Amino acid sequence: QLQLEESGGGSVRPGGSLRLSCTASGVTLDYYAVGWFRQAPGKEREWVACISSFAGSSTNYADSVKGRFTISRDNTKNTVYLQMNSLEPEDTGVYYCAAGARPTICIVTSLRPPTEGYDTWGQGTQVAVIS
């Protein structure tokens, strides 16, 4: 059974950087597309980024993080990363990684909810951007 665990969260000042990790256990993560989501207190869960399965040749980002965040994967470590630069207070929240086997989940469309197709979720890691 696939299990995901996030790590790398913490507190950082505006303009700083953090690198989150999503490490899989149980089975290899190669076959799964992986997305990052975040949820601020009192707000709905928001899609952040997605990377396609295997080589991760396709990546997508929410407009709010485009140009600042980078998603990548290292299949030898069974891990997907989210490099977050130029962090802003609005980036504060609990960050979750999630995996799905259908490659189409990384296709951005308004025709389906952003969480559709993500079958396995981690427990989340807290990110706080405070001055």
PDB file of C-alpha atoms in Angstrom:
ATOM      1  CA  GLN A   1       0.000   0.000   0.000  1.00  0.00           C
ATOM      2  CA  LEU A   2       1.365   3.390  -0.992  1.00  0.00           C
ATOM      3  CA  GLN A   3       2.037   5.771   1.887  1.00  0.00           C
ATOM      4  CA  LEU A   4       3.325   9.330   1.693  1.00  0.00           C
ATOM      5  CA  GLU A   5       5.117  11.424   4.268  1.00  0.00           C
ATOM      6  CA  GLU A   6       5.963  15.110   3.965  1.00  0.00           C
ATOM      7  CA  SER A   7       8.920  16.780   5.627  1.00  0.00           C
ATOM      8  CA  GLY A   8      10.899  19.996   5.452  1.00  0.00           C
ATOM      9  CA  GLY A   9       8.352  22.449   6.763  1.00  0.00           C
ATOM     10  CA  GLY A  10       9.162  25.139   9.246  1.00  0.00           C
ATOM     11  CA  SER A  11       9.177  28.844   9.929  1.00  0.00           C
ATOM     12  CA  VAL A  12      10.830  31.286   7.551  1.00  0.00           C
ATOM     13  CA  ARG A  13      10.875  35.037   7.005  1.00  0.00           C
ATOM     14  CA  PRO A  14       9.352  36.618   3.903  1.00  0.00           C
ATOM     15  CA  GLY A  15      11.688  36.230   0.962  1.00  0.00           C
ATOM     16  CA  GLY A  16      13.190  33.073   2.373  1.00  0.00           C
ATOM     17  CA  SER A  17      13.189  29.542   1.017  1.00  0.00           C
ATOM     18  CA  LEU A  18      12.161  26.076   2.065  1.00  0.00           C
ATOM     19  CA  ARG A  19      12.402  22.705   0.389  1.00  0.00           C
ATOM     20  CA  LEU A  20       9.659  20.230   1.106  1.00  0.00           C
ATOM     21  CA  SER A  21      10.015  16.510   0.542  1.00  0.00           C
ATOM     22  CA  CYS A  22       7.381  13.898  -0.128  1.00  0.00           C
ATOM     23  CA  THR A  23       8.738  10.415   0.410  1.00  0.00           C
ATOM     24  CA  ALA A  24       6.828   7.279  -0.487  1.00  0.00           C
ATOM     25  CA  SER A  25       6.865   3.923   1.216  1.00  0.00           C
ATOM     26  CA  GLY A  26       5.138   0.646   0.537  1.00  0.00           C
ATOM     27  CA  VAL A  27       5.551   0.800  -3.227  1.00  0.00           C
ATOM     28  CA  THR A  28       7.627   2.761  -5.697  1.00  0.00           C
ATOM     29  CA  LEU A  29       6.461   6.269  -6.485  1.00  0.00           C
ATOM     30  CA  ASP A  30       7.612   6.073 -10.108  1.00  0.00           C
ATOM     31  CA  TYR A  31       4.213   5.144 -11.457  1.00  0.00           C
ATOM     32  CA  TYR A  32       2.376   8.016  -9.817  1.00  0.00           C
ATOM     33  CA  ALA A  33       1.872  11.605 -10.672  1.00  0.00           C
ATOM     34  CA  VAL A  34       2.326  13.694  -7.540  1.00  0.00           C
ATOM     35  CA  GLY A  35       0.736  16.950  -6.557  1.00  0.00           C
ATOM     36  CA  TRP A  36       1.328  19.445  -3.789  1.00  0.00           C
ATOM     37  CA  PHE A  37      -1.552  21.148  -2.040  1.00  0.00           C
ATOM     38  CA  ARG A  38      -1.785  23.607   0.805  1.00  0.00           C
ATOM     39  CA  GLN A  39      -4.413  24.732   3.247  1.00  0.00           C
ATOM     40  CA  ALA A  40      -4.309  27.937   5.229  1.00  0.00           C
ATOM     41  CA  PRO A  41      -6.272  28.243   8.473  1.00  0.00           C
ATOM     42  CA  GLY A  42      -9.938  28.766   7.754  1.00  0.00           C
ATOM     43  CA  LYS A  43      -9.491  28.361   4.005  1.00  0.00           C
ATOM     44  CA  GLU A  44     -10.128  25.640   1.461  1.00  0.00           C
ATOM     45  CA  ARG A  45      -7.419  23.292   0.321  1.00  0.00           C
ATOM     46  CA  GLU A  46      -5.590  24.761  -2.653  1.00  0.00           C
ATOM     47  CA  TRP A  47      -3.713  23.031  -5.427  1.00  0.00           C
ATOM     48  CA  VAL A  48      -0.114  24.225  -5.758  1.00  0.00           C
ATOM     49  CA  ALA A  49       1.805  22.077  -8.248  1.00  0.00           C
ATOM     50  CA  CYS A  50       1.916  18.729  -9.985  1.00  0.00           C
ATOM     51  CA  ILE A  51       4.551  16.561 -11.620  1.00  0.00           C
ATOM     52  CA  SER A  52       3.951  13.711 -14.011  1.00  0.00           C
ATOM     53  CA  SER A  53       4.948  10.120 -13.338  1.00  0.00           C
ATOM     54  CA  PHE A  54       8.255   8.407 -14.184  1.00  0.00           C
ATOM     55  CA  ALA A  55      10.694  11.005 -15.527  1.00  0.00           C
ATOM     56  CA  GLY A  56       8.507  13.891 -14.416  1.00  0.00           C
ATOM     57  CA  SER A  57       8.720  15.559 -17.802  1.00  0.00           C
ATOM     58  CA  SER A  58       5.582  17.601 -17.246  1.00  0.00           C
ATOM     59  CA  THR A  59       5.010  20.062 -14.416  1.00  0.00           C
ATOM     60  CA  ASN A  60       2.200  22.476 -13.667  1.00  0.00           C
ATOM     61  CA  TYR A  61       1.871  25.285 -11.150  1.00  0.00           C
ATOM     62  CA  ALA A  62      -0.824  27.428  -9.690  1.00  0.00           C
ATOM     63  CA  ASP A  63      -0.608  31.030 -10.822  1.00  0.00           C
ATOM     64  CA  SER A  64       0.004  32.127  -7.250  1.00  0.00           C
ATOM     65  CA  VAL A  65       3.305  30.230  -7.037  1.00  0.00           C
ATOM     66  CA  LYS A  66       4.478  30.198 -10.636  1.00  0.00           C
ATOM     67  CA  GLY A  67       8.032  31.438 -10.936  1.00  0.00           C
ATOM     68  CA  ARG A  68       8.702  30.961  -7.230  1.00  0.00           C
ATOM     69  CA  PHE A  69       8.101  27.248  -6.624  1.00  0.00           C
ATOM     70  CA  THR A  70       9.653  24.289  -8.415  1.00  0.00           C
ATOM     71  CA  ILE A  71       8.451  20.707  -8.232  1.00  0.00           C
ATOM     72  CA  SER A  72      10.828  17.865  -9.040  1.00  0.00           C
ATOM     73  CA  ARG A  73      11.305  14.185  -8.373  1.00  0.00           C
ATOM     74  CA  ASP A  74      14.120  11.782  -7.623  1.00  0.00           C
ATOM     75  CA  ASN A  75      12.869   8.292  -8.280  1.00  0.00           C
ATOM     76  CA  THR A  76      16.021   6.706  -6.854  1.00  0.00           C
ATOM     77  CA  LYS A  77      14.993   8.181  -3.507  1.00  0.00           C
ATOM     78  CA  ASN A  78      11.282   7.606  -4.026  1.00  0.00           C
ATOM     79  CA  THR A  79      10.811  11.292  -3.336  1.00  0.00           C
ATOM     80  CA  VAL A  80       9.153  14.351  -4.829  1.00  0.00           C
ATOM     81  CA  TYR A  81      10.344  17.808  -3.828  1.00  0.00           C
ATOM     82  CA  LEU A  82       8.833  21.249  -3.710  1.00  0.00           C
ATOM     83  CA  GLN A  83      11.425  24.003  -3.724  1.00  0.00           C
ATOM     84  CA  MET A  84       9.826  27.193  -2.471  1.00  0.00           C
ATOM     85  CA  ASN A  85      11.639  30.479  -3.022  1.00  0.00           C
ATOM     86  CA  SER A  86      10.669  34.094  -2.405  1.00  0.00           C
ATOM     87  CA  LEU A  87       8.159  32.984   0.177  1.00  0.00           C
ATOM     88  CA  GLU A  88       5.345  35.314   1.110  1.00  0.00           C
ATOM     89  CA  PRO A  89       3.062  35.406   4.157  1.00  0.00           C
ATOM     90  CA  GLU A  90       0.260  34.188   1.897  1.00  0.00           C
ATOM     91  CA  ASP A  91       2.191  30.934   1.427  1.00  0.00           C
ATOM     92  CA  THR A  92       1.584  30.008   5.059  1.00  0.00           C
ATOM     93  CA  GLY A  93      -0.341  26.810   5.605  1.00  0.00           C
ATOM     94  CA  VAL A  94      -0.185  23.067   5.897  1.00  0.00           C
ATOM     95  CA  TYR A  95       1.333  21.530   2.786  1.00  0.00           C
ATOM     96  CA  TYR A  96       0.227  18.116   1.608  1.00  0.00           C
ATOM     97  CA  CYS A  97       1.525  15.858  -1.113  1.00  0.00           C
ATOM     98  CA  ALA A  98      -0.765  13.474  -2.903  1.00  0.00           C
ATOM     99  CA  ALA A  99      -0.341  10.790  -5.546  1.00  0.00           C
ATOM    100  CA  GLY A 100      -2.518   9.403  -8.295  1.00  0.00           C
ATOM    101  CA  ALA A 101      -2.002   6.763 -10.943  1.00  0.00           C
ATOM    102  CA  ARG A 102      -3.870   8.473 -13.752  1.00  0.00           C
ATOM    103  CA  PRO A 103      -1.520  10.725 -15.750  1.00  0.00           C
ATOM    104  CA  THR A 104      -4.323  13.124 -16.594  1.00  0.00           C
ATOM    105  CA  ILE A 105      -4.480  14.439 -13.024  1.00  0.00           C
ATOM    106  CA  CYS A 106      -1.613  16.791 -13.870  1.00  0.00           C
ATOM    107  CA  ILE A 107      -3.616  18.393 -16.658  1.00  0.00           C
ATOM    108  CA  VAL A 108      -4.980  21.695 -15.439  1.00  0.00           C
ATOM    109  CA  THR A 109      -8.635  22.124 -16.231  1.00  0.00           C
ATOM    110  CA  SER A 110     -11.622  23.864 -14.753  1.00  0.00           C
ATOM    111  CA  LEU A 111     -13.806  20.892 -15.653  1.00  0.00           C
ATOM    112  CA  ARG A 112     -12.949  18.939 -12.505  1.00  0.00           C
ATOM    113  CA  PRO A 113     -12.003  19.670  -8.888  1.00  0.00           C
ATOM    114  CA  PRO A 114      -8.247  20.040  -8.398  1.00  0.00           C
ATOM    115  CA  THR A 115      -8.104  17.096  -5.983  1.00  0.00           C
ATOM    116  CA  GLU A 116      -9.757  14.650  -8.363  1.00  0.00           C
ATOM    117  CA  GLY A 117      -7.619  11.607  -9.087  1.00  0.00           C
ATOM    118  CA  TYR A 118      -5.306  11.959  -6.104  1.00  0.00           C
ATOM    119  CA  ASP A 119      -5.892   8.761  -4.173  1.00  0.00           C
ATOM    120  CA  THR A 120      -3.179   8.799  -1.520  1.00  0.00           C
ATOM    121  CA  TRP A 121      -2.349  11.723   0.747  1.00  0.00           C
ATOM    122  CA  GLY A 122       0.315  12.496   3.293  1.00  0.00           C
ATOM    123  CA  GLN A 123      -0.364  13.911   6.725  1.00  0.00           C
ATOM    124  CA  GLY A 124       0.932  17.385   5.914  1.00  0.00           C
ATOM    125  CA  THR A 125       3.800  19.595   7.005  1.00  0.00           C
ATOM    126  CA  GLN A 126       3.436  23.093   8.414  1.00  0.00           C
ATOM    127  CA  VAL A 127       4.919  26.101   6.636  1.00  0.00           C
ATOM    128  CA  ALA A 128       4.846  29.471   8.360  1.00  0.00           C
ATOM    129  CA  VAL A 129       6.078  32.620   6.631  1.00  0.00           C
ATOM    130  CA  ILE A 130       6.234  35.292   9.300  1.00  0.00           C
ATOM    131  CA  SER A 131       8.106  38.521   9.860  1.00  0.00           C
TER     132      SER A 131
END
